[in-house]
Coordinates of C-alpha atoms in Angstrom, one line a residue:
Chain A
X1 CA -0.1 0.1 -0.1
X2 CA 2.9 2.6 0.9
X3 CA 5.3 2.5 -1.6
X4 CA 8.0 4.7 -2.7
X5 CA 10.0 5.0 -6.0
X6 CA 13.7 6.4 -7.2
X7 CA 13.6 9.7 -8.7
X8 CA 14.8 9.8 -12.8
X9 CA 14.5 12.4 -15.1
X10 CA 16.0 16.0 -15.8
X11 CA 15.6 19.5 -14.4
X12 CA 17.1 22.6 -16.5
X13 CA 17.1 25.9 -16.3
X14 CA 17.2 28.4 -19.1
X15 CA 18.9 31.8 -18.4
X16 CA 16.8 33.9 -20.6
X17 CA 19.2 36.9 -20.7
X18 CA 22.4 38.3 -19.0
X19 CA 20.4 41.1 -17.4
X20 CA 19.2 40.6 -13.8
X21 CA 15.9 42.7 -14.2
X22 CA 15.1 42.0 -17.8
X23 CA 11.4 40.7 -18.7
X24 CA 10.1 39.1 -22.0
X25 CA 8.4 42.1 -23.3
X26 CA 11.3 44.5 -23.1
X27 CA 13.5 42.1 -24.9
X28 CA 14.4 42.1 -28.9
X29 CA 12.3 39.9 -31.2
X30 CA 15.6 38.2 -31.6
X31 CA 16.1 37.4 -27.9
X32 CA 12.6 35.9 -27.7
X33 CA 13.0 33.8 -30.8
X34 CA 16.3 32.4 -29.5
X35 CA 15.1 31.7 -26.3
X36 CA 12.0 29.5 -27.9
X37 CA 14.4 27.9 -29.9
X38 CA 16.6 27.0 -27.0
X39 CA 13.8 25.3 -25.5
X40 CA 12.8 23.4 -28.6
X41 CA 16.9 22.0 -28.8
X42 CA 16.5 21.2 -25.1
X43 CA 13.1 19.5 -25.7
X44 CA 14.7 17.5 -28.7
X45 CA 17.8 16.7 -26.8
X46 CA 15.7 15.4 -23.3
X47 CA 13.3 13.7 -25.7
X48 CA 16.4 11.2 -26.8
X49 CA 16.5 9.6 -23.6
X50 CA 14.4 6.7 -23.2
X51 CA 13.6 7.3 -19.7
X52 CA 11.9 10.4 -20.5
X53 CA 7.9 10.1 -20.6
X54 CA 6.8 13.7 -20.6
X55 CA 9.0 17.4 -21.2
X56 CA 6.9 20.1 -19.2
X57 CA 8.7 23.7 -20.4
X58 CA 7.3 26.5 -18.1
X59 CA 8.2 29.9 -16.6
X60 CA 7.4 31.2 -13.2
X61 CA 7.2 35.3 -12.9
X62 CA 7.3 36.8 -9.3
X63 CA 6.8 35.4 -5.7
X64 CA 2.7 34.6 -6.1
X65 CA 3.5 32.2 -8.9
X66 CA 6.0 30.7 -7.1
X67 CA 9.8 32.1 -8.3
X68 CA 12.9 30.5 -6.6
X69 CA 15.6 32.2 -8.5
X70 CA 15.1 36.1 -9.3
X71 CA 17.2 36.2 -12.5
X72 CA 14.7 35.7 -15.4
X73 CA 14.9 32.1 -16.5
X74 CA 12.5 29.1 -18.2
X75 CA 12.5 25.7 -16.7
X76 CA 12.3 22.3 -18.4
X77 CA 11.6 19.1 -16.5
X78 CA 11.7 15.9 -17.9
X79 CA 10.0 13.3 -16.4
X80 CA 9.7 9.2 -16.2
X81 CA 6.0 9.1 -15.7
X82 CA 2.9 10.9 -17.6
X83 CA 1.4 12.2 -14.4
X84 CA -2.5 11.6 -14.3
X85 CA -3.6 15.2 -14.7
X86 CA -1.9 15.2 -18.4
X87 CA -3.0 11.6 -19.1
X88 CA -6.3 12.8 -18.2
X89 CA -6.4 15.3 -21.0
X90 CA -4.9 13.1 -23.4
X91 CA -7.7 10.3 -22.6
X92 CA -10.2 13.2 -23.0
X93 CA -8.7 14.3 -26.4
X94 CA -8.6 10.9 -27.5
X95 CA -12.3 10.5 -27.0
X96 CA -13.1 13.4 -28.6
X97 CA -11.5 12.3 -31.6
X98 CA -12.8 8.9 -31.4
X99 CA -16.0 10.3 -31.3
X100 CA -16.1 13.5 -33.6
X101 CA -12.9 12.2 -35.8
X102 CA -11.1 15.4 -35.5
X103 CA -8.7 17.0 -32.9
X104 CA -10.6 18.9 -30.0
X105 CA -8.1 21.7 -30.0
X106 CA -8.5 22.2 -34.1
X107 CA -12.3 22.4 -33.4
X108 CA -11.6 25.2 -30.5
X109 CA -9.5 27.2 -32.6
X110 CA -12.1 27.0 -35.4
X111 CA -15.0 27.8 -33.2
X112 CA -13.2 30.3 -31.3
X113 CA -12.2 32.0 -34.6
X114 CA -15.9 31.8 -35.5
X115 CA -17.3 33.3 -32.3
X116 CA -14.3 35.8 -32.1
X117 CA -15.3 37.1 -28.7
X118 CA -12.6 35.3 -26.5
X119 CA -10.0 36.0 -29.6
X120 CA -6.9 38.5 -28.3
X121 CA -4.5 37.9 -31.4
X122 CA -4.2 36.1 -34.4
X123 CA -1.1 36.7 -36.0
X124 CA 1.6 34.5 -38.0
X125 CA 0.0 31.2 -37.6
X126 CA -0.6 31.5 -33.8
X127 CA -4.0 32.2 -32.2
X128 CA -4.5 33.6 -28.8
X129 CA -7.5 33.4 -27.1
X130 CA -9.4 33.4 -23.3
X131 CA -10.6 30.0 -23.6
X132 CA -14.4 29.1 -22.9
X133 CA -15.1 28.5 -19.3
X134 CA -11.4 29.4 -18.2
X135 CA -10.4 28.0 -15.2
X136 CA -8.6 31.3 -14.0
X137 CA -9.3 34.8 -14.6
X138 CA -7.4 36.2 -17.6
X139 CA -6.0 32.8 -18.8
X140 CA -4.6 32.8 -22.3
X141 CA -3.7 30.0 -24.8
X142 CA -1.3 30.5 -27.7
X143 CA -2.1 27.8 -29.9
X144 CA -0.3 27.2 -33.4
X145 CA -3.3 26.8 -36.2
X146 CA -1.4 24.1 -37.8
X147 CA -2.2 20.6 -35.8
X148 CA 1.1 19.2 -33.9
X149 CA 0.6 17.3 -31.2
X150 CA 4.2 18.5 -30.3
X151 CA 6.3 21.5 -29.1
X152 CA 9.1 19.7 -30.3
X153 CA 7.9 20.0 -34.0
X154 CA 8.1 23.6 -34.2
X155 CA 9.9 24.9 -37.1
X156 CA 12.7 27.2 -36.5
X157 CA 10.8 29.7 -38.5
X158 CA 7.5 29.4 -36.4
X159 CA 9.8 30.2 -33.1
X160 CA 9.5 33.9 -34.6
X161 CA 6.2 34.2 -34.8
X162 CA 5.6 32.3 -31.6
X163 CA 7.8 34.6 -30.1
X164 CA 6.5 38.2 -31.3
X165 CA 2.8 37.1 -29.9
X166 CA 4.0 35.8 -26.5
X167 CA 6.2 39.1 -26.1
X168 CA 3.0 41.1 -27.1
X169 CA 0.6 39.3 -25.0
X170 CA 2.8 39.4 -22.0
X171 CA 3.2 43.1 -22.7
X172 CA -0.4 43.3 -22.7
X173 CA -0.6 41.4 -19.8
X174 CA 1.8 43.6 -17.8
X175 CA 0.1 46.9 -19.0
X176 CA -3.1 46.2 -18.6
X177 CA -2.8 44.2 -15.0
X178 CA -0.3 46.2 -14.0
X179 CA 2.7 43.3 -13.7
X180 CA 1.0 40.9 -12.2
X181 CA 3.2 37.6 -11.3
X182 CA 2.5 35.1 -13.7
X183 CA 3.3 31.4 -15.2
X184 CA 3.3 30.3 -18.3
X185 CA 3.4 26.4 -19.7
X186 CA 4.2 24.9 -22.7
X187 CA 1.4 21.6 -22.9
X188 CA 2.8 19.4 -25.4
X189 CA 1.9 15.5 -25.9
X190 CA 3.8 12.8 -23.8
X191 CA 7.2 11.7 -26.1
X192 CA 5.2 8.3 -27.0
X193 CA 2.0 10.2 -28.4
X194 CA 3.9 13.1 -30.0
X195 CA 2.9 12.2 -33.8
X196 CA -0.9 11.6 -32.7
X197 CA -3.9 13.3 -34.1
X198 CA -5.6 13.9 -31.1
X199 CA -3.5 16.5 -29.1
X200 CA -2.2 19.9 -29.8
X201 CA 0.5 21.6 -28.5
X202 CA -0.2 25.4 -26.4
X203 CA 1.3 27.4 -24.6
X204 CA -0.8 28.3 -21.5
X205 CA -0.4 32.0 -19.6
X206 CA -1.5 32.0 -16.0
X207 CA -1.9 35.9 -14.6
X208 CA -1.9 34.8 -10.5
X209 CA -4.6 37.0 -9.9
X210 CA -6.5 34.9 -7.7
X211 CA -5.6 32.4 -4.7
X212 CA -6.9 28.9 -4.4
X213 CA -8.7 28.6 -1.1
X214 CA -10.6 25.7 1.1
X215 CA -13.1 25.2 -1.5
X216 CA -11.1 24.7 -4.3
X217 CA -8.8 22.5 -2.6
X218 CA -12.0 20.5 -1.0
X219 CA -14.0 20.2 -4.4
X220 CA -11.4 21.1 -7.3
X221 CA -13.9 23.0 -8.7
X222 CA -12.3 26.6 -9.4
X223 CA -14.0 30.1 -8.7
X224 CA -13.6 32.4 -11.8
X225 CA -14.9 36.1 -11.1
X226 CA -14.3 37.2 -14.6
X227 CA -15.8 35.9 -17.8
X228 CA -13.5 35.2 -20.6
X229 CA -15.6 37.4 -23.0
X230 CA -15.1 39.9 -20.7
X231 CA -11.3 39.5 -20.1
X232 CA -10.9 39.3 -23.7
X233 CA -12.4 42.5 -24.6
X234 CA -10.1 44.2 -22.1
X235 CA -7.2 42.6 -23.3
X236 CA -7.9 43.3 -27.0
X237 CA -8.5 47.1 -25.8
X238 CA -5.3 47.4 -24.1
X239 CA -3.5 45.6 -27.1
X240 CA -4.9 48.1 -29.1
X241 CA -3.8 51.2 -27.0
X242 CA 0.0 49.9 -27.3
X243 CA -0.1 50.2 -30.9
X244 CA -1.2 54.0 -30.9
Chain B
X1 CA -19.2 22.1 -27.8
X2 CA -19.4 25.6 -25.6
X3 CA -22.3 25.0 -23.3
X4 CA -23.4 26.9 -19.9
X5 CA -25.3 25.9 -16.9
X6 CA -27.4 28.0 -14.7
X7 CA -26.0 28.0 -11.0
X8 CA -28.2 26.2 -8.2
X9 CA -26.9 25.7 -4.6
X10 CA -26.3 27.4 -1.5
X11 CA -23.3 29.3 0.2
X12 CA -23.2 29.6 3.9
X13 CA -21.2 31.5 5.9
X14 CA -20.8 30.6 9.7
X15 CA -19.2 33.2 12.1
X16 CA -17.0 31.4 14.4
X17 CA -17.0 34.0 17.6
X18 CA -18.0 37.4 18.1
X19 CA -14.3 38.7 18.5
X20 CA -12.8 39.9 15.4
X21 CA -9.2 38.8 15.8
X22 CA -10.2 35.4 17.5
X23 CA -8.6 31.8 16.3
X24 CA -9.7 28.3 17.0
X25 CA -6.8 27.5 19.4
X26 CA -8.0 30.7 21.8
X27 CA -11.4 29.7 21.6
X28 CA -12.9 27.5 24.4
X29 CA -13.6 23.7 23.8
X30 CA -17.0 24.3 24.2
X31 CA -16.9 27.6 21.5
X32 CA -15.0 24.8 18.9
X33 CA -17.5 22.0 19.7
X34 CA -20.4 24.7 19.2
X35 CA -18.9 25.5 15.8
X36 CA -18.6 21.9 14.6
X37 CA -22.1 21.1 15.7
X38 CA -23.2 24.1 13.6
X39 CA -21.4 22.7 10.7
X40 CA -23.3 19.4 11.5
X41 CA -26.7 21.0 11.5
X42 CA -26.3 23.0 8.8
X43 CA -24.9 19.8 6.3
X44 CA -28.2 18.0 7.7
X45 CA -30.6 21.0 6.6
X46 CA -28.7 21.5 3.3
X47 CA -28.7 17.4 2.5
X48 CA -32.7 17.8 2.9
X49 CA -32.7 19.4 -0.8
X50 CA -32.6 17.0 -3.2
X51 CA -30.8 19.4 -5.5
X52 CA -27.8 19.0 -3.2
X53 CA -25.1 16.7 -4.3
X54 CA -22.4 17.4 -2.2
X55 CA -21.8 19.6 0.7
X56 CA -18.2 21.0 0.9
X57 CA -17.4 22.3 4.6
X58 CA -14.2 24.8 4.8
X59 CA -12.2 27.2 6.2
X60 CA -9.6 30.1 4.9
X61 CA -7.2 31.5 7.2
X62 CA -5.1 34.5 6.1
X63 CA -4.5 36.1 2.6
X64 CA -2.3 33.1 1.2
X65 CA -5.3 30.9 1.9
X66 CA -8.0 33.3 0.2
X67 CA -9.6 34.9 2.8
X68 CA -12.2 37.3 1.9
X69 CA -13.6 38.1 4.9
X70 CA -11.5 38.9 8.1
X71 CA -13.9 38.3 10.8
X72 CA -13.4 34.2 11.4
X73 CA -15.8 32.2 9.7
X74 CA -16.2 28.9 8.2
X75 CA -18.2 28.5 5.1
X76 CA -20.3 25.6 3.3
X77 CA -20.8 25.1 -0.2
X78 CA -24.1 22.9 -1.3
X79 CA -23.3 21.8 -5.2
X80 CA -26.0 20.5 -7.5
X81 CA -22.9 18.5 -9.2
X82 CA -20.2 16.4 -7.7
X83 CA -17.1 17.6 -9.1
X84 CA -14.5 15.6 -10.8
X85 CA -12.2 15.4 -8.1
X86 CA -14.5 14.4 -5.2
X87 CA -15.6 11.6 -7.8
X88 CA -12.4 10.7 -8.7
X89 CA -11.6 10.0 -5.3
X90 CA -14.8 8.1 -4.5
X91 CA -14.2 5.9 -7.4
X92 CA -10.6 5.1 -6.6
X93 CA -12.2 4.4 -3.2
X94 CA -14.6 2.2 -4.5
X95 CA -12.1 0.2 -6.4
X96 CA -9.8 -0.2 -3.4
X97 CA -13.4 -1.8 -1.5
X98 CA -13.9 -4.0 -4.8
X99 CA -10.4 -5.3 -4.7
X100 CA -9.7 -5.6 -1.1
X101 CA -12.9 -6.0 0.6
X102 CA -12.0 -2.9 2.9
X103 CA -12.5 0.9 3.3
X104 CA -9.0 2.4 2.4
X105 CA -9.3 4.9 4.8
X106 CA -9.7 2.3 7.6
X107 CA -7.0 0.6 5.8
X108 CA -4.8 3.8 6.2
X109 CA -5.6 4.3 9.7
X110 CA -4.6 0.8 10.6
X111 CA -1.5 0.9 9.1
X112 CA -0.7 4.5 9.9
X113 CA -1.4 3.2 13.6
X114 CA 1.3 0.3 13.2
X115 CA 3.9 2.4 11.4
X116 CA 3.5 5.5 13.9
X117 CA 5.9 7.8 12.3
X118 CA 3.5 9.8 10.9
X119 CA 1.0 10.1 13.6
X120 CA 0.5 13.4 15.7
X121 CA -2.0 12.5 17.8
X122 CA -4.5 9.6 18.7
X123 CA -7.2 10.7 21.2
X124 CA -11.1 10.2 21.7
X125 CA -11.7 8.1 18.4
X126 CA -9.6 10.8 16.2
X127 CA -6.4 9.9 15.0
X128 CA -4.2 12.8 13.4
X129 CA -1.5 11.9 10.6
X130 CA 0.6 13.7 8.3
X131 CA -0.2 11.1 5.6
X132 CA 2.2 8.9 3.4
X133 CA 3.4 11.0 0.4
X134 CA 1.8 13.9 1.6
X135 CA 1.0 16.3 -1.5
X136 CA 1.8 19.6 0.8
X137 CA 4.2 19.9 3.4
X138 CA 2.6 19.8 7.3
X139 CA -0.6 18.4 5.3
X140 CA -2.8 17.2 8.2
X141 CA -5.5 14.7 8.3
X142 CA -8.0 14.4 11.0
X143 CA -10.2 10.8 10.6
X144 CA -12.2 9.2 13.0
X145 CA -11.3 5.8 13.7
X146 CA -15.0 4.2 13.4
X147 CA -16.0 3.9 9.7
X148 CA -18.5 6.4 8.6
X149 CA -18.8 7.9 5.0
X150 CA -20.6 11.0 6.0
X151 CA -19.4 13.9 8.5
X152 CA -23.2 14.5 8.6
X153 CA -23.4 11.1 11.1
X154 CA -21.1 12.7 13.6
X155 CA -22.3 11.8 17.0
X156 CA -22.9 14.9 18.8
X157 CA -20.8 13.5 21.5
X158 CA -18.0 12.7 19.2
X159 CA -18.3 16.8 18.1
X160 CA -16.5 17.5 21.6
X161 CA -13.9 15.1 21.1
X162 CA -13.0 16.4 17.2
X163 CA -12.8 19.9 18.6
X164 CA -10.3 19.2 21.3
X165 CA -8.3 17.7 18.5
X166 CA -8.8 20.4 15.8
X167 CA -7.9 23.0 18.4
X168 CA -4.9 21.4 19.5
X169 CA -3.6 20.6 16.4
X170 CA -4.1 24.0 15.0
X171 CA -2.4 25.3 18.2
X172 CA 0.7 23.3 17.0
X173 CA 0.4 24.6 13.6
X174 CA 0.4 28.2 15.3
X175 CA 3.2 27.6 17.5
X176 CA 5.6 25.4 15.6
X177 CA 5.3 27.1 12.1
X178 CA 4.6 31.0 13.3
X179 CA 1.1 31.2 12.5
X180 CA 0.9 30.3 8.9
X181 CA -2.1 30.8 6.8
X182 CA -4.2 27.6 6.2
X183 CA -7.3 26.2 4.8
X184 CA -9.0 23.2 6.3
X185 CA -11.8 21.4 4.4
X186 CA -14.1 18.9 5.5
X187 CA -14.0 15.9 3.0
X188 CA -17.5 14.0 3.3
X189 CA -19.1 11.5 0.8
X190 CA -21.7 12.8 -1.8
X191 CA -24.9 12.9 -0.5
X192 CA -25.9 9.7 -2.7
X193 CA -23.0 7.9 -1.1
X194 CA -23.2 9.0 2.3
X195 CA -24.2 5.5 3.9
X196 CA -21.6 3.5 1.6
X197 CA -18.8 1.4 3.0
X198 CA -15.9 2.8 0.7
X199 CA -15.6 6.4 1.9
X200 CA -14.7 7.6 5.0
X201 CA -15.0 11.6 6.1
X202 CA -12.0 13.3 7.5
X203 CA -10.6 16.8 7.8
X204 CA -7.7 18.2 6.2
X205 CA -5.8 20.8 7.2
X206 CA -3.4 22.5 4.7
X207 CA -0.6 25.1 6.0
X208 CA 0.0 27.6 2.9
X209 CA 3.8 27.1 3.1
X210 CA 4.8 26.7 -0.7
X211 CA 3.4 28.1 -4.1
X212 CA 1.9 26.3 -6.7
X213 CA 4.1 27.2 -9.7
X214 CA 4.3 26.8 -13.6
X215 CA 5.4 22.9 -13.0
X216 CA 2.5 22.2 -11.0
X217 CA -0.1 23.8 -12.9
X218 CA 1.6 22.2 -16.6
X219 CA 1.9 18.5 -14.9
X220 CA -0.8 17.8 -11.9
X221 CA 2.6 16.8 -10.0
X222 CA 3.0 18.8 -6.5
X223 CA 6.7 19.1 -5.0
X224 CA 6.7 18.7 -1.3
X225 CA 10.3 19.7 0.1
X226 CA 9.3 18.0 3.7
X227 CA 8.9 14.4 4.1
X228 CA 5.7 13.8 6.1
X229 CA 7.8 11.6 8.6
X230 CA 10.1 14.6 9.4
X231 CA 7.1 17.3 9.7
X232 CA 5.3 14.6 11.9
X233 CA 8.2 14.4 14.2
X234 CA 8.8 18.2 14.2
X235 CA 4.8 18.4 15.0
X236 CA 4.9 15.6 17.9
X237 CA 7.8 17.5 19.4
X238 CA 5.8 20.9 19.0
X239 CA 2.8 19.4 20.9
X240 CA 4.8 17.7 23.6
X241 CA 6.5 21.3 24.0
X242 CA 3.1 22.6 25.0
X243 CA 1.9 20.5 27.4
X244 CA 5.5 21.2 29.5

C-alpha cells in the first residue's frame, strides 16, 4: 500500500538574458525567438532519452507564481512518468477524436475563430484566446493554427512568430493588469504520443490574480470571477492602445 | 461544444465568534464543539434539498489561503454536481473496496497506527496523521477511527473530541510554524453515497507554506520539500512542548 520510487529525470534552467531585471516584453524579437529555439533544442535532446515520458517547459514570474531564483529564467523538467492530470487530458482528447474524428484543439480554434469574442490576437499562424469557461481569470492560450501534437516539432521559422505573439501578449498583461505575477507552461504531448492526431501543443499563460482557497482544494472546482468574454475584450483594448 | 449551465446551490457563512481577531486555538473547547455542531446542523439541513449532491465545509485563514472576509468564519457550499476531483476520489476508494473488501481509509488508519511515524495525535476516537506521500508540506488529516462515510453522521458527543483535537492541532501549527495561513476542508461523501462502506469522512488541514508554480500547473504533480515522517516528528515535539 505504501511504496516509494527512486527519482529519474532531468531538471534544466534556461537563463533568458544576462540582465538581472529584464522581462520578455522588453527583450528584442530576436532574443525571444532564441529563447524559444533553445527550449526546442533542449526538448529535442531530452526527448532522445527513453526514460523521459513527458517534457514540461514552464516559467514562473514573481513570488505569487512561485519563483525560487530571481534572475529571469525558464525551466524544463523531463519526467519518467506521465502525470495523471496530463494523461487525463490526453484521454479526453483521444475520446473526442474517437467520437468526432477531429482534434479537439483544432475544433476549439475553429469555433473560437468563428465566435471571435474570446480571441485576443491571430498573427503569423498563432491564435491567442481566453478559453471558453476559463479556469483562471485572464487565463490565456496561444495555439499554433497548424495541427501538431508536439512543441518539439515547431519549425525554426515559426519560433519567430510565436515569440512575437508571446512578447506582445505578455506586454498586454503587464500593462493592462499592472505587472502581475504569472506562470506560463507549454503543454505538449507525452513523448510516445507526439505524432498523434488527437493532441495539439499550446502555450498557457496564468496571471496569478486569485488564490486557490479551501473550496478549490476541497472540491477541485475553481471560482473564476471574470468571464473570458469580458477579459478578452479588455485585453483587445489594451493591445490596441499599445499600438496608438 | 460550448455550453453554460445555470447556478443552483447554497453558500453559507458560519461566523465562529463575536471577536474579530479570535482564532480556534484560543477559543474554549465548548466554542469549538459548538462550531462543529453548527456545521453538522447546516449539513443536515442542506442535505434535505434533493438538488444538493455534495456539501463542502471549509475554512480559509489568512491572505495566502484566500480569505475574503477577515472576521473568523467557516464556509459551507452545497453544489448540484459532484466535482470530478471528488468523483475520482470516490471511484478510487470504491475500486479499493472492490479489490480488498475494505475501506481504504480504514486501512490507512490501521497501517499508520502500526507504523506510528506519521501519527501526530490519537485521542477520543480521532487519529491525526501527516499522510504517506503528502501532497503539501505539513498537510494534516484528522480521521474518525470509526468508519462513517458522512460528516453528517457525527454523533454530537464526538463533536467535542473532534473539537479538542482540531484546537490542539491548529495550536501546534500556529506555534511550530509561526502562525501560517491555512485552509481546512471536511471531506465527506456525496449525499447519495453517504451510507457507503468505501468512503470515510475526514478533515484535511493545509498550511500554505509553498506556492503552486508552473510545474504544478503544467503537470498536476506537486513538489513537497518536506517528508511527512520529518514534519510529523517536528509536530509531535511541538505538541509535547505545549504540555510542559
